[in-house]
Short mmCIF file of C-alpha atoms in Angstrom, two decimals:
data_model
loop_
_atom_site.label_atom_id
_atom_site.label_comp_id
_atom_site.label_asym_id
_atom_site.label_seq_id
_atom_site.Cartn_x
_atom_site.Cartn_y
_atom_site.Cartn_z
CA MET A 1206 122.72 -27.01 -35.71
CA SER A 1207 121.61 -24.81 -32.86
CA GLN A 1208 118.03 -24.23 -31.73
CA ARG A 1209 118.26 -20.70 -33.14
CA SER A 1210 119.22 -22.06 -36.55
CA HIS A 1211 116.20 -24.38 -36.49
CA ARG A 1212 113.94 -21.40 -35.73
CA TRP A 1213 115.40 -19.40 -38.64
CA ILE A 1214 114.92 -22.34 -41.02
CA GLY A 1215 111.32 -22.76 -39.86
CA LEU A 1216 110.69 -19.04 -40.34
CA HIS A 1217 112.17 -19.17 -43.86
CA ASN A 1218 109.99 -22.16 -44.73
CA ALA A 1219 106.89 -20.43 -43.39
CA ILE A 1220 107.65 -17.30 -45.43
CA PHE A 1221 108.26 -19.45 -48.52
CA TYR A 1222 104.93 -21.30 -48.19
CA LEU A 1223 103.12 -18.02 -47.50
CA LEU A 1224 104.62 -16.38 -50.58
CA PHE A 1225 103.87 -19.51 -52.62
CA VAL A 1226 100.19 -19.35 -51.61
CA VAL A 1227 100.10 -15.61 -52.36
CA VAL A 1228 101.62 -16.15 -55.83
CA ILE A 1229 99.13 -18.92 -56.62
CA GLY A 1230 96.30 -16.65 -55.48
CA LEU A 1231 97.58 -13.76 -57.61
CA LEU A 1232 97.87 -16.04 -60.64
CA GLY A 1233 94.27 -17.14 -60.15
CA PHE A 1234 93.15 -13.52 -59.72
CA PHE A 1235 94.99 -12.31 -62.83
CA GLY A 1236 93.76 -15.33 -64.78
CA ARG A 1237 90.19 -14.37 -63.93
CA GLU A 1238 90.51 -10.63 -64.50
CA PHE A 1239 92.79 -10.61 -67.54
CA LYS A 1240 92.58 -12.92 -70.54
CA PHE A 1241 95.06 -13.53 -73.32
CA ALA A 1242 94.49 -15.72 -76.35
CA ALA A 1243 96.95 -16.64 -79.10
CA ASP A 1244 96.10 -18.32 -82.39
CA TRP A 1245 99.02 -20.42 -83.64
CA THR A 1246 97.15 -22.18 -86.43
CA TYR A 1247 98.34 -21.70 -90.02
CA GLY A 1248 96.61 -18.65 -91.45
CA SER A 1249 95.05 -17.92 -88.01
CA ARG A 1250 92.04 -20.09 -88.76
CA ASN A 1251 90.66 -19.69 -85.24
CA SER A 1252 90.69 -15.90 -85.44
CA LEU A 1253 88.69 -13.47 -87.50
CA SER A 1254 90.25 -12.36 -90.78
CA THR A 1255 91.79 -8.91 -90.99
CA PRO A 1256 88.96 -7.41 -93.12
CA THR A 1257 86.33 -8.66 -90.64
CA GLN A 1258 88.28 -7.16 -87.77
CA THR A 1259 88.45 -3.89 -89.67
CA LEU A 1260 84.69 -4.01 -90.20
CA LEU A 1261 84.00 -4.58 -86.50
CA LYS A 1262 86.25 -1.68 -85.52
CA THR A 1263 84.25 0.68 -87.73
CA LEU A 1264 80.94 -0.14 -86.02
CA ASP A 1265 79.67 2.56 -83.67
CA GLN A 1266 76.85 0.43 -82.26
CA SER A 1267 76.85 -2.65 -80.05
CA LEU A 1268 76.67 -6.10 -81.62
CA LYS A 1269 74.43 -8.76 -80.10
CA PHE A 1270 74.11 -12.46 -80.92
CA ILE A 1271 70.98 -14.35 -79.86
CA ALA A 1272 71.24 -18.11 -80.32
CA TYR A 1273 67.87 -19.84 -80.51
CA ILE A 1274 68.94 -23.33 -79.52
CA PRO A 1275 67.73 -25.86 -76.94
CA ASP A 1276 69.44 -26.27 -73.56
CA ASN A 1277 72.41 -28.22 -74.86
CA PRO A 1278 75.68 -27.46 -73.01
CA ALA A 1279 77.91 -28.85 -75.76
CA LEU A 1280 76.18 -26.80 -78.47
CA GLN A 1281 76.18 -23.69 -76.29
CA THR A 1282 79.93 -24.07 -75.76
CA GLN A 1283 80.49 -24.11 -79.53
CA VAL A 1284 78.44 -20.94 -79.94
CA LYS A 1285 80.34 -19.25 -77.09
CA ASP A 1286 83.65 -20.08 -78.77
CA LEU A 1287 82.33 -18.63 -82.04
CA VAL A 1288 81.13 -15.37 -80.49
CA ALA A 1289 84.32 -15.07 -78.44
CA LYS A 1290 86.19 -14.31 -81.69
CA TYR A 1291 84.01 -11.24 -82.18
CA GLN A 1292 84.19 -10.24 -78.51
CA ARG A 1293 87.99 -10.17 -78.64
CA VAL A 1294 87.80 -7.53 -81.38
CA LYS A 1295 84.64 -5.66 -80.31
CA SER A 1296 84.29 -5.68 -76.53
CA ASP A 1297 80.62 -4.62 -76.47
CA THR A 1298 79.57 -7.78 -78.32
CA THR A 1299 77.13 -9.84 -76.26
CA LEU A 1300 75.64 -13.32 -76.48
CA GLU A 1301 72.27 -14.58 -75.26
CA PHE A 1302 70.76 -18.05 -75.42
CA VAL A 1303 67.01 -18.49 -75.89
CA ASN A 1304 65.15 -21.80 -76.04
CA PRO A 1305 62.60 -21.28 -78.85
CA ASP A 1306 60.39 -24.04 -77.43
CA LEU A 1307 60.10 -22.31 -74.06
CA ASP A 1308 59.88 -18.74 -75.39
CA PRO A 1309 58.07 -18.85 -78.78
CA THR A 1310 56.97 -15.21 -78.51
CA ARG A 1311 60.58 -14.01 -78.38
CA ALA A 1312 61.47 -16.24 -81.31
CA GLN A 1313 58.58 -14.89 -83.36
CA GLN A 1314 59.65 -11.29 -82.67
CA ASP A 1315 63.12 -12.01 -84.08
CA GLY A 1316 61.73 -13.82 -87.12
CA ILE A 1317 63.01 -17.25 -86.06
CA GLU A 1318 61.53 -20.06 -88.14
CA HIS A 1319 63.15 -23.09 -86.53
CA SER A 1320 65.50 -24.09 -83.74
CA GLY A 1321 69.21 -23.62 -84.42
CA GLN A 1322 69.01 -20.19 -86.04
CA LEU A 1323 71.11 -17.22 -84.95
CA ALA A 1324 69.75 -13.67 -84.71
CA ILE A 1325 72.31 -10.86 -85.05
CA HIS A 1326 71.39 -7.38 -83.81
CA LEU A 1327 73.29 -4.21 -84.69
CA GLY A 1328 71.59 -1.28 -83.05
CA GLU A 1329 67.95 -1.34 -84.12
CA ARG A 1330 68.57 -3.62 -87.11
CA SER A 1331 68.73 -7.40 -87.11
CA GLU A 1332 69.11 -10.41 -89.38
CA VAL A 1333 68.52 -14.14 -88.94
CA MET A 1334 71.29 -16.56 -89.94
CA ASP A 1335 71.11 -20.27 -90.72
CA SER A 1336 74.90 -20.44 -91.14
CA ALA A 1337 77.47 -19.30 -88.60
CA SER A 1338 80.39 -19.00 -91.03
CA GLU A 1339 82.50 -15.86 -90.85
CA GLN A 1340 81.65 -14.89 -94.43
CA THR A 1341 77.89 -15.18 -93.81
CA ILE A 1342 78.03 -13.20 -90.56
CA GLY A 1343 80.36 -10.62 -92.09
CA ASN A 1344 78.02 -10.03 -95.02
CA ALA A 1345 75.07 -9.68 -92.62
CA ILE A 1346 76.97 -7.09 -90.57
CA GLN A 1347 77.81 -5.21 -93.77
CA ARG A 1348 74.16 -5.12 -94.80
CA MET A 1349 73.05 -3.89 -91.39
CA SER A 1350 75.83 -1.30 -91.15
CA ARG A 1351 74.64 0.30 -94.39
CA GLY A 1352 71.35 1.19 -92.74
CA GLY A 1353 69.41 -0.20 -95.68
CA GLU A 1354 69.74 -1.72 -99.12
CA ARG A 1355 71.56 0.19 -101.86
CA LEU A 1356 69.74 0.26 -105.19
CA VAL A 1357 72.07 0.30 -108.20
CA VAL A 1358 70.50 1.00 -111.60
CA PHE A 1359 72.14 -0.51 -114.70
CA LEU A 1360 70.97 1.19 -117.89
CA GLU A 1361 69.95 -1.11 -120.73
CA GLY A 1362 68.62 -0.85 -124.28
CA HIS A 1363 71.90 0.06 -125.99
CA GLY A 1364 73.78 -3.24 -125.96
CA GLU A 1365 75.27 -2.64 -122.50
CA ARG A 1366 76.87 -5.35 -120.38
CA GLN A 1367 74.22 -7.49 -118.70
CA PRO A 1368 74.64 -7.44 -114.91
CA LEU A 1369 72.53 -10.58 -114.29
CA SER A 1370 73.95 -12.70 -117.11
CA GLY A 1371 75.91 -15.82 -116.19
CA GLU A 1372 77.76 -15.87 -119.51
CA SER A 1373 81.44 -15.02 -119.71
CA ASN A 1374 80.58 -11.48 -120.88
CA GLY A 1375 78.04 -10.96 -118.07
CA MET A 1376 78.54 -9.61 -114.54
CA SER A 1377 76.65 -12.17 -112.44
CA GLN A 1378 79.66 -13.09 -110.27
CA LEU A 1379 80.22 -9.48 -109.29
CA VAL A 1380 76.50 -8.93 -108.71
CA GLU A 1381 76.27 -11.99 -106.45
CA ASN A 1382 79.06 -10.61 -104.27
CA LEU A 1383 77.40 -7.21 -104.16
CA GLN A 1384 74.00 -8.63 -103.29
CA ARG A 1385 75.44 -10.54 -100.34
CA SER A 1386 76.75 -7.26 -98.91
CA GLY A 1387 73.50 -5.30 -99.28
CA PHE A 1388 73.27 -4.05 -102.88
CA VAL A 1389 70.18 -4.46 -105.07
CA VAL A 1390 70.93 -4.45 -108.81
CA GLN A 1391 68.15 -3.43 -111.20
CA PRO A 1392 68.32 -3.14 -115.00
CA HIS A 1393 66.57 0.03 -116.17
CA HIS A 1394 65.36 1.18 -119.59
CA LEU A 1395 65.07 4.96 -119.93
CA VAL A 1396 62.60 4.71 -122.80
CA ARG A 1397 60.15 2.91 -120.50
CA THR A 1398 60.24 5.40 -117.61
CA GLN A 1399 61.90 8.57 -118.97
CA SER A 1400 63.51 9.05 -115.54
CA ILE A 1401 65.93 7.66 -112.98
CA PRO A 1402 64.48 6.05 -109.80
CA GLN A 1403 64.72 8.55 -106.96
CA ASN A 1404 65.90 5.89 -104.48
CA ALA A 1405 68.84 4.84 -106.65
CA SER A 1406 72.25 5.13 -104.98
CA PHE A 1407 73.85 5.55 -108.38
CA VAL A 1408 73.46 4.74 -112.07
CA VAL A 1409 75.76 2.48 -114.12
CA ILE A 1410 76.45 2.97 -117.83
CA ALA A 1411 78.21 -0.27 -118.78
CA ALA A 1412 79.84 0.01 -122.22
CA PRO A 1413 76.92 0.80 -124.57
CA GLN A 1414 77.25 -0.50 -128.14
CA GLN A 1415 74.41 1.56 -129.67
CA ASP A 1416 73.76 5.31 -129.67
CA PHE A 1417 71.70 6.92 -126.91
CA LEU A 1418 68.72 9.02 -127.94
CA SER A 1419 69.07 12.74 -127.34
CA GLY A 1420 66.18 12.57 -124.87
CA GLU A 1421 67.92 9.85 -122.87
CA VAL A 1422 71.10 11.92 -122.73
CA ALA A 1423 69.03 14.89 -121.48
CA VAL A 1424 67.64 12.73 -118.65
CA LEU A 1425 71.18 11.75 -117.64
CA GLN A 1426 72.35 15.35 -117.80
CA THR A 1427 69.52 16.45 -115.52
CA TYR A 1428 70.30 13.58 -113.16
CA LEU A 1429 73.93 14.70 -112.88
CA GLU A 1430 73.10 18.37 -112.53
CA GLN A 1431 70.76 17.52 -109.64
CA GLY A 1432 73.49 15.64 -107.77
CA GLY A 1433 73.12 12.01 -108.86
CA ASN A 1434 76.04 9.60 -108.61
CA LEU A 1435 77.27 7.79 -111.71
CA LEU A 1436 79.55 4.91 -112.75
CA TRP A 1437 80.49 5.15 -116.42
CA LEU A 1438 82.34 2.19 -117.93
CA GLN A 1439 83.47 3.07 -121.44
CA ASP A 1440 85.14 0.57 -123.79
CA PRO A 1441 87.11 1.60 -126.91
CA GLY A 1442 84.91 2.30 -129.91
CA GLY A 1443 83.21 5.68 -129.47
CA LEU A 1444 80.93 7.37 -126.93
CA LYS A 1445 77.62 6.39 -128.59
CA GLY A 1446 76.02 9.79 -128.23
CA LEU A 1447 77.27 10.46 -124.68
CA GLU A 1448 79.55 13.34 -125.66
CA PRO A 1449 77.40 15.80 -123.63
CA LEU A 1450 78.13 13.78 -120.50
CA GLU A 1451 81.85 13.87 -121.28
CA GLU A 1452 81.57 17.66 -121.53
CA LEU A 1453 79.53 17.95 -118.34
CA LEU A 1454 81.99 15.87 -116.34
CA GLY A 1455 85.06 17.61 -117.67
CA VAL A 1456 86.78 14.39 -118.75
CA GLN A 1457 88.34 13.34 -122.03
CA ILE A 1458 87.79 9.78 -123.27
CA HIS A 1459 90.24 9.08 -126.07
CA ASP A 1460 89.90 6.87 -129.15
CA GLY A 1461 92.11 3.80 -129.19
CA THR A 1462 93.17 0.88 -127.00
CA VAL A 1463 95.82 0.79 -124.29
CA ILE A 1464 98.69 -1.56 -125.20
CA ASP A 1465 101.60 -3.05 -123.27
CA ALA A 1466 103.73 -5.23 -125.56
CA ASN A 1467 106.24 -6.27 -122.88
CA GLU A 1468 106.48 -10.05 -123.43
CA GLN A 1469 108.32 -10.67 -120.16
CA LEU A 1470 105.53 -8.91 -118.27
CA GLN A 1471 102.91 -10.96 -120.10
CA ALA A 1472 104.71 -14.19 -119.20
CA LEU A 1473 104.99 -13.09 -115.56
CA LEU A 1474 101.27 -12.33 -115.31
CA GLY A 1475 100.20 -15.32 -117.39
CA ILE A 1476 98.51 -13.27 -120.14
CA ASN A 1477 99.01 -13.62 -123.87
CA HIS A 1478 97.60 -10.44 -125.37
CA PRO A 1479 99.17 -6.96 -125.40
CA ALA A 1480 95.77 -5.32 -124.85
CA VAL A 1481 95.43 -6.89 -121.39
CA VAL A 1482 97.31 -4.33 -119.29
CA PRO A 1483 98.12 -4.39 -115.57
CA VAL A 1484 97.70 -1.46 -113.19
CA VAL A 1485 99.93 -1.22 -110.13
CA ASP A 1486 100.08 2.58 -109.80
CA TYR A 1487 97.12 4.30 -108.17
CA GLY A 1488 96.11 7.85 -107.41
CA ARG A 1489 95.02 9.41 -104.13
CA SER A 1490 91.36 8.43 -104.33
CA ALA A 1491 89.95 6.52 -101.36
CA ILE A 1492 88.74 3.92 -103.87
CA VAL A 1493 92.24 2.49 -104.28
CA LYS A 1494 93.67 3.23 -100.85
CA ASN A 1495 93.79 -0.46 -99.88
CA LEU A 1496 95.06 -1.63 -103.30
CA VAL A 1497 98.59 -0.22 -103.00
CA GLY A 1498 101.09 -2.94 -103.85
CA LYS A 1499 98.51 -5.05 -105.68
CA GLN A 1500 97.74 -5.35 -109.40
CA THR A 1501 94.49 -5.13 -111.30
CA LEU A 1502 94.12 -6.26 -114.91
CA PHE A 1503 92.22 -4.37 -117.59
CA PRO A 1504 91.52 -6.04 -120.96
CA PHE A 1505 90.95 -3.73 -123.93
CA ALA A 1506 90.88 -0.44 -122.04
CA THR A 1507 90.97 3.10 -123.34
CA MET A 1508 92.44 6.32 -121.99
CA VAL A 1509 90.32 8.44 -119.62
CA ALA A 1510 91.83 11.68 -118.35
CA ARG A 1511 90.86 15.01 -116.86
CA ASP A 1512 90.19 17.52 -119.64
CA GLN A 1513 92.99 20.09 -119.47
CA GLN A 1514 90.74 22.75 -121.06
CA VAL A 1515 87.96 22.28 -118.54
CA GLY A 1516 88.41 25.73 -117.02
CA ALA A 1517 87.63 27.41 -120.34
CA LYS A 1518 84.32 25.56 -120.86
CA ASP A 1519 81.06 26.91 -119.50
CA ASP A 1520 79.06 23.66 -119.56
CA THR A 1521 81.36 21.76 -117.19
CA LEU A 1522 80.36 21.36 -113.56
CA ALA A 1523 82.86 22.21 -110.82
CA TRP A 1524 84.50 18.86 -110.07
CA GLN A 1525 87.49 17.81 -108.01
CA ALA A 1526 89.07 15.12 -110.16
CA ASP A 1527 91.60 12.39 -109.45
CA GLU A 1528 93.11 10.13 -112.11
CA PHE A 1529 93.34 7.05 -109.90
CA LEU A 1530 94.28 4.24 -112.32
CA TYR A 1531 97.59 4.37 -114.25
CA THR A 1532 99.13 1.79 -116.55
CA LEU A 1533 102.87 1.11 -116.54
CA PRO A 1534 105.26 3.60 -118.19
CA ALA A 1535 106.07 1.17 -121.04
CA SER A 1536 102.43 1.09 -122.14
CA TRP A 1537 100.77 3.45 -124.61
CA LEU A 1538 97.44 4.30 -126.23
CA GLU A 1539 97.36 2.67 -129.67
CA SER A 1540 95.26 4.80 -131.99
CA SER A 1541 95.53 2.73 -135.18
CA GLY A 1542 93.23 -0.04 -134.03
CA VAL A 1543 95.80 -2.72 -134.99
CA LEU A 1544 96.30 -4.98 -131.97
CA GLU A 1545 97.88 -8.07 -133.53
CA GLY A 1546 101.43 -8.82 -134.60
CA ALA A 1547 104.41 -6.64 -133.74
CA VAL A 1548 102.54 -3.66 -132.29
CA LYS A 1549 104.76 -0.72 -131.41
CA PHE A 1550 104.47 2.91 -130.38
CA ASP A 1551 104.43 5.38 -133.27
CA GLU A 1552 105.63 8.84 -132.26
CA GLY A 1553 104.33 10.48 -135.43
CA SER A 1554 100.72 9.37 -134.88
CA ALA A 1555 97.98 10.01 -132.34
CA ASP A 1556 99.45 7.39 -130.01
CA GLN A 1557 99.74 8.56 -126.39
CA PRO A 1558 102.82 7.46 -124.39
CA GLY A 1559 102.48 5.83 -120.99
CA PRO A 1560 101.77 5.82 -118.18
CA VAL A 1561 98.18 6.08 -119.40
CA PRO A 1562 95.34 7.07 -117.05
CA ILE A 1563 92.28 4.84 -117.50
CA GLY A 1564 90.17 5.88 -114.53
CA VAL A 1565 88.99 9.19 -113.06
CA SER A 1566 87.01 9.82 -109.87
CA LEU A 1567 85.04 13.06 -109.58
CA VAL A 1568 83.65 14.76 -106.47
CA ARG A 1569 81.39 17.81 -106.25
CA SER A 1570 79.82 19.51 -103.21
CA LEU A 1571 76.14 20.23 -103.72
CA ASP A 1572 73.73 21.42 -100.99
CA GLU A 1573 75.72 19.87 -98.13
CA LYS A 1574 75.94 16.63 -100.10
CA GLU A 1575 78.92 15.11 -101.86
CA GLN A 1576 78.19 13.99 -105.41
CA ARG A 1577 80.44 11.23 -106.73
CA VAL A 1578 81.20 10.01 -110.25
CA VAL A 1579 83.63 7.37 -111.52
CA VAL A 1580 84.63 7.05 -115.18
CA ILE A 1581 86.72 4.00 -116.16
CA GLY A 1582 87.87 3.26 -119.70
CA ASP A 1583 87.04 -0.43 -119.46
CA SER A 1584 84.12 -2.68 -118.56
CA ASP A 1585 85.80 -6.04 -119.15
CA PHE A 1586 87.54 -6.12 -115.77
CA MET A 1587 84.11 -6.55 -114.12
CA LEU A 1588 82.99 -9.41 -116.38
CA ASN A 1589 82.71 -13.02 -115.22
CA SER A 1590 85.73 -14.00 -117.31
CA PHE A 1591 88.03 -11.40 -115.72
CA ILE A 1592 86.61 -10.49 -112.27
CA GLY A 1593 88.75 -13.18 -110.63
CA LEU A 1594 92.04 -11.87 -112.04
CA GLY A 1595 94.35 -9.92 -109.76
CA THR A 1596 92.36 -7.74 -107.37
CA ASN A 1597 89.66 -6.84 -109.91
CA LEU A 1598 86.89 -7.90 -107.52
CA ASP A 1599 88.32 -5.74 -104.73
CA LEU A 1600 88.51 -2.73 -107.05
CA ALA A 1601 84.95 -3.23 -108.31
CA SER A 1602 83.63 -3.62 -104.76
CA ASN A 1603 85.47 -0.48 -103.67
CA VAL A 1604 83.96 1.49 -106.57
CA PHE A 1605 80.44 0.41 -105.62
CA ASN A 1606 80.96 1.12 -101.93
CA TRP A 1607 82.48 4.54 -102.64
CA LEU A 1608 79.66 5.59 -104.97
CA SER A 1609 77.10 4.54 -102.34
CA ALA A 1610 78.99 6.60 -99.69
CA ASP A 1611 79.85 3.51 -97.64
CA ASP A 1612 83.51 4.45 -97.29
CA ASN A 1613 84.02 2.39 -94.13
CA LEU A 1614 83.16 -0.82 -96.01
CA MET A 1615 85.84 -0.57 -98.68
CA GLU A 1616 88.20 -2.90 -96.78
CA VAL A 1617 85.61 -5.44 -95.69
CA PRO A 1618 85.75 -8.43 -98.13
CA VAL A 1619 86.18 -11.59 -96.07
CA ILE A 1620 89.47 -13.44 -96.61
CA ARG A 1621 89.37 -17.20 -96.14
CA ALA A 1622 92.10 -19.01 -94.26
CA PRO A 1623 94.81 -20.14 -96.73
CA ASP A 1624 94.67 -23.78 -95.57
CA THR A 1625 91.08 -24.24 -96.74
CA GLN A 1626 92.30 -24.66 -100.32
CA LEU A 1627 94.83 -27.00 -101.88
CA ASN A 1628 96.84 -25.25 -104.58
CA LEU A 1629 98.78 -27.62 -106.80
CA SER A 1630 100.98 -27.09 -109.80
CA GLU A 1631 100.10 -28.80 -113.07
CA THR A 1632 102.84 -31.39 -112.50
CA ALA A 1633 101.69 -32.22 -108.96
CA GLY A 1634 98.08 -32.44 -110.16
CA ALA A 1635 99.06 -34.81 -112.96
CA VAL A 1636 101.05 -37.02 -110.56
CA LEU A 1637 98.19 -37.22 -108.06
CA GLY A 1638 95.65 -37.87 -110.80
CA THR A 1639 97.78 -40.65 -112.31
CA PHE A 1640 98.29 -42.24 -108.89
CA PHE A 1641 94.63 -42.29 -107.83
CA LEU A 1642 93.16 -43.05 -111.26
CA PHE A 1643 95.61 -45.67 -112.49
CA VAL A 1644 98.40 -46.70 -110.09
CA LEU A 1645 96.27 -47.28 -106.98
CA PRO A 1646 93.39 -49.18 -108.70
CA LEU A 1647 95.87 -51.32 -110.66
CA SER A 1648 97.86 -52.08 -107.48
CA LEU A 1649 94.71 -53.14 -105.64
CA LEU A 1650 93.69 -55.33 -108.58
CA LEU A 1651 97.11 -57.01 -108.75
CA ALA A 1652 97.13 -57.50 -104.97
CA GLY A 1653 93.73 -59.18 -105.15
CA VAL A 1654 94.87 -61.48 -107.97
CA TRP A 1655 98.03 -62.40 -106.07
CA ILE A 1656 96.09 -63.22 -102.87
CA TRP A 1657 93.60 -65.26 -104.88
CA TRP A 1658 96.43 -67.18 -106.60
CA ARG A 1659 98.19 -67.96 -103.29
CA ARG A 1660 95.00 -69.22 -101.67
CA ARG A 1661 94.25 -71.38 -104.70
CA ARG A 1662 97.65 -73.11 -104.39
CA ARG A 1663 97.00 -74.20 -100.79
#
């Protein structure tokens, strides 16, 4: 090789090392300025669930976490990793560490009672957390995003469903979920007060079994005429004196029970009664926007529809109505009251063919305010014994959020990672139970006897 060739090789090597250093420097620069994170765990356990991400994206105020913990680098790193999940979704989320022992005044201002608590600020509102789980933080953000608690009044005194009861025919499971997200549920007897609380977000009539007094109905009529929101859950068996409300709302609640006698459908859904009907078809109401493709189950429901003669009636308020819950086409409204045996549709009777509407949402503009009413021909789907079926809890939560005008929270329920639960079939459960309860203890006992016998022979 000539001297010129050596110079060219040296120049090439110098350019290579220079470019190598430049590339390493650029990688370091881009690594500092731009960050990318990928969660490859099953169910994305190390990322926020989709509903929580949706909630964060709806917030129009900055989110701030203040961790009141001692100067512990390992603990601070854990908190940083936790808050980083929220910062990846909402960039204006900040984190601050405060030692409550060194700054007790600051801790007292945030309502901190002991070291290890987490204060979450959303705008001017704040809450103190003892738990840092996603569900706890998500519920706190929901409560703060509402701007205040939502009072829901459940009427009582007529055999209505009990919202605070833990029995199978109570609604305590639903109420517990609602309370965690900022609702306050209060039973209310009209005979005691003769009025509706002015700070109530809406009133709930939950399947009365006894007739309302005419004076009570007048109070409810006045409440509706003045713009109050209402949730009316009506089971089959008559309106119990609430016919004036039916007239005022322009709806028609039929007599009878909705039936679907398709045995293959019942086997598929795991139900054994024709009066437990599924709903997979929904209207255009925002209440069911996120339920498309999912099923809700309604036991012993009745038909609720928009009154076709509403335009010819003077006592009806001007509502925009949407029938938002429809049963399957093979279902029908059974008017005879016979629900056992070989039930079938009778064309010569008052039976109504499917699909049958069982829910109506009503909207009315009043003094720059939107009044909202929901009438559903069933209360059972909210009970403790049925709230866990299908997406009944999601539907009930959406109804409550919509009536309280918290539309942005209707997709918020926190979804747990799928690998936090072990779902086994009955056969697998029986095999595991037999192994751990009988096979394993017996094997250990036999092994112990065998070892004892061998040692005794020595």
